[in-house]
Amino acid sequence: MKILVCISKTPETTSKIKFSEDATELMEDGLQYILNPYDEWYALVRAVELKEEFEGSVTVINVGPASNDTVIRKALAIGADDAVRINVEPASAMSVANHISDYATGKDYDLILLGKESIDYNGSVMGAMLSEFLNLPFIAHASGLTKGGDAWEIERGITGGTERVRVNGTVVVSAAKGMAEQRIPNMRGIMMAKRKPLEVIEAENKASSLETVGYAYPAEKTAVKMIDPNNMEELVRLLQEEAKVI
Amino acid sequence: MSGSDRFQSHDYYLLDELLDEEHLIARDAVRSWVTQEVSPIIEDFAERHACPTHLFKALAEIGAFGPSLPAKYGGGGMDEIAYGIIMQELERGDSGIRSMASVQGSLVMYPIYRFGSEEQRLKYLPKLASGEFVGCFGLTEPDQGSDPGGMHAHFREDGDHVILNGSKMWITNSPIADVAVVWAKNEEGVIQGMILEKDMPGFSAPEIHGKWSLRASITGELVFEDVRVPKANILPGVSGLKGPLSCLSKARYGIAWGAIGAAMDCYDSALRYSLEREQFGRPIGGFQLTQKKLAEMITEITKAQLLAWRLGTLANDGKASPAQISMAKRNNVLMALEVAREARQIHGGMGITNEYPIMRHMMNLETVLTYEGTHDIHLLITGMDVTGLNAFK
Ligand SMILES: Cc1cc2nc3c(=O)[nH]c(=O)nc-3n(C[C@H](O)[C@H](O)[C@H](O)COP(=O)(O)OP(=O)(O)OC[C@H]3O[C@@H](n4cnc5c(N)ncnc54)[C@H](O)[C@@H]3O)c2cc1C
């Protein structure tokens, strides 16, 4: 069983996000980065579990600069066998998907796994783009994944319940909560990861039709307004005029 | 019960840039482990003066026992900086949890690795590394603390055994230990180390109760009444006080790092509290007196980090002298205790409760200031190192 897991690097959840003065750039100074939790906790850990159960190999792939190597090594410490980094600054989701599909084409993976989204831009588009470029079926937001005979058996949460699907052949699956549990790498794994192969592939950036025009901070949280329970009119007025929800 | 763990680390001098990938990954792994396994339970165990013994196996699983020993014997094969960072993160959780790992790794596995025979290594090290065995280290006695050279524990030869008599005091893990590395004098008065197993007749390890410090770590005595110890259990590779002292160097090195973790937890909590707590219409962090405390805390933490990091690079090159280790242990532990005290004040009344980790760290650090060589003894070591004159006696 050959599994490819796409991993990305995202700012740590408690990081203070700052934009440049003209609000067109994210300031990276002082940001601490982590392996995107959906890629790590769910996609990668499930891939490693499947490998342990059915044998085979898990390759992780990242599109990005050398500074991403720390999160890639962490993925190797958790249990991936080898890693590939496409050495370009990721320009857009589309260009990343292009790079990954170029790499994966012709390599006969049985499964391509990735997190349902990265927790920075929350785009949730990578899986769909990748499956389109590779001409493979795509199951989004899966909360369970196992092998039943020749087919993949996949569970996904839907409104009011769970949907179970079977897919024959290679499939792209984006992983959501429930697919696996976080695995903390142990010191032995960390040392072994140092010796696992990390292949760096030079590439030209793919043309991207997307340009970020600007960023804005969310509105600051304001204090709670207390309204006298006997003053319904005031409540209705505030909901209409200030909160603008009715 | 304690609130949720909102810890965030602080790296004022961008020291992460001095660390290798493996250090950063190990640090984050142990930090996550502490947040998941230690923070949710530690206030409760400390309050009940109970040792979370289930954590021995868990500590073994992440590889916190003997991380810098070779993989062949169950160690991690990591460098000294990685070992220090692991201790720092464990002590961020609790000094008692760090003590479990320090004793097992530096005071039990290390002497068996360094001074033991190959049979002793293969017999004990993998079981200690995997947490199947808990170990303890017996040096201090009821009447011999800072002056271990005057110890009374002694043994005499009896065929292929020795007969051990005496007692040890303040021994971390002793009541639950499967094996004990014990230091005692032979008939010529020379100190030697030996490995005791818990079921040897005449050997007992009663618990010491009533500690107001390191409450989540179990401490006890070791009592030897004509214990017959096979000669094969004597550590062949060392005799004299340098045996136990070299183990202590290793553990003290870890404490120099560990104390930074406790200090960081207190500082982080105080910084957050100072921004959230308002008095006189604004956050208390806006007042100069609070800022003085916070600014001095992060300054001292940063200095301690630099000291530990440099000591780590020296240790990696095999050049860290015992006196250099003493300086870092002494400086960093007092630093942590002072940070805890200032952090306590910033938390006002809340600072004395178990809603925050401050009082627990502060009480723990009183032990850390005393064990592995008291604060004053380390000063005398520096004094002797710079003057060449011995002020101990
Ligand atoms: C919770 C806990 C766990 C411990 N775990 C272990 C363990 O696992 N194994 C182990 O072997 N030991 C352990 N210890 C013992 C610890 O190392 C000793 O407590 C420490 O070495 C000090 O010895 P003492 O308590 O007898 O104090 P003493 O040596 O009696 O010292 C009392 C005071 O006198 C001062 N003093 C002593 N001599 C001098 C001098 N020459 N000049 C100036 N001042 C001096 C000291 O600095 C101190 O302030 C532990 C202790 C505690 C509290």
PDB file of C-alpha atoms in Angstrom, chain A residues 12 14-16 30 32-34 41 66 69-71 73-74 77 182 184-188 190-191 194, chain B residues 8-9 16 21-22 24-26 29-30 32-33 36 61-64 67 71 74-78 86:
ATOM      1  CA  GLU A  12       0.759  28.220  15.631  1.00  0.00           C
ATOM      2  CA  THR A  14      -1.824  31.272  19.578  1.00  0.00           C
ATOM      3  CA  SER A  15       0.404  33.337  17.238  1.00  0.00           C
ATOM      4  CA  LYS A  16      -0.417  37.027  16.958  1.00  0.00           C
ATOM      5  CA  GLY A  30       8.005  36.241  15.250  1.00  0.00           C
ATOM      6  CA  GLN A  32       5.838  30.263  15.247  1.00  0.00           C
ATOM      7  CA  TYR A  33       4.916  27.553  12.791  1.00  0.00           C
ATOM      8  CA  ILE A  34       3.454  24.111  13.238  1.00  0.00           C
ATOM      9  CA  TRP A  41      -3.435  14.578  13.545  1.00  0.00           C
ATOM     10  CA  ALA A  66      13.792  24.989   3.144  1.00  0.00           C
ATOM     11  CA  ASP A  69      12.001  21.182   6.753  1.00  0.00           C
ATOM     12  CA  THR A  70      11.304  21.245  10.500  1.00  0.00           C
ATOM     13  CA  VAL A  71       7.640  20.382  10.051  1.00  0.00           C
ATOM     14  CA  ARG A  73      11.019  16.160   9.882  1.00  0.00           C
ATOM     15  CA  LYS A  74       8.260  16.133  12.451  1.00  0.00           C
ATOM     16  CA  ALA A  77       9.260  11.474  13.347  1.00  0.00           C
ATOM     17  CA  GLN A 182      -2.918  12.941  17.612  1.00  0.00           C
ATOM     18  CA  ILE A 184       3.127  12.730  19.813  1.00  0.00           C
ATOM     19  CA  PRO A 185       6.437  11.675  18.300  1.00  0.00           C
ATOM     20  CA  ASN A 186       8.801  10.057  20.789  1.00  0.00           C
ATOM     21  CA  MET A 187      12.510  10.732  21.080  1.00  0.00           C
ATOM     22  CA  ARG A 188      13.403   7.516  19.259  1.00  0.00           C
ATOM     23  CA  ILE A 190      12.761  11.987  16.273  1.00  0.00           C
ATOM     24  CA  MET A 191      16.233  10.508  16.035  1.00  0.00           C
ATOM     25  CA  LYS A 194      17.064  12.391  10.989  1.00  0.00           C
TER      26      LYS A 194
ATOM     27  CA  GLN B   8       2.750  29.892  25.549  1.00  0.00           C
ATOM     28  CA  SER B   9       6.509  29.914  25.491  1.00  0.00           C
ATOM     29  CA  ASP B  16      15.271  28.915  18.800  1.00  0.00           C
ATOM     30  CA  GLU B  21      15.551  20.738  14.081  1.00  0.00           C
ATOM     31  CA  GLU B  22      15.599  17.717  16.403  1.00  0.00           C
ATOM     32  CA  LEU B  24      12.656  21.950  18.264  1.00  0.00           C
ATOM     33  CA  ILE B  25      10.693  18.819  17.400  1.00  0.00           C
ATOM     34  CA  ALA B  26      11.588  17.205  20.744  1.00  0.00           C
ATOM     35  CA  ALA B  29       6.610  16.902  21.440  1.00  0.00           C
ATOM     36  CA  VAL B  30       7.325  17.019  25.168  1.00  0.00           C
ATOM     37  CA  SER B  32       2.348  18.731  23.891  1.00  0.00           C
ATOM     38  CA  TRP B  33       2.745  15.704  26.097  1.00  0.00           C
ATOM     39  CA  GLN B  36      -2.118  16.633  27.577  1.00  0.00           C
ATOM     40  CA  GLU B  61       7.017   5.989  25.847  1.00  0.00           C
ATOM     41  CA  ILE B  62       7.928   9.517  24.828  1.00  0.00           C
ATOM     42  CA  GLY B  63      11.567   8.712  25.552  1.00  0.00           C
ATOM     43  CA  ALA B  64      12.207  10.933  28.579  1.00  0.00           C
ATOM     44  CA  PRO B  67      17.464  10.425  26.109  1.00  0.00           C
ATOM     45  CA  ALA B  71      19.851   3.473  21.664  1.00  0.00           C
ATOM     46  CA  GLY B  74      17.070   1.821  25.359  1.00  0.00           C
ATOM     47  CA  GLY B  75      18.229   5.445  25.342  1.00  0.00           C
ATOM     48  CA  GLY B  76      17.456   8.011  22.691  1.00  0.00           C
ATOM     49  CA  GLY B  77      20.945   8.697  21.346  1.00  0.00           C
ATOM     50  CA  MET B  78      20.272  12.431  21.553  1.00  0.00           C
ATOM     51  CA  ILE B  86      13.227  17.699  27.621  1.00  0.00           C
TER      52      ILE B  86
END
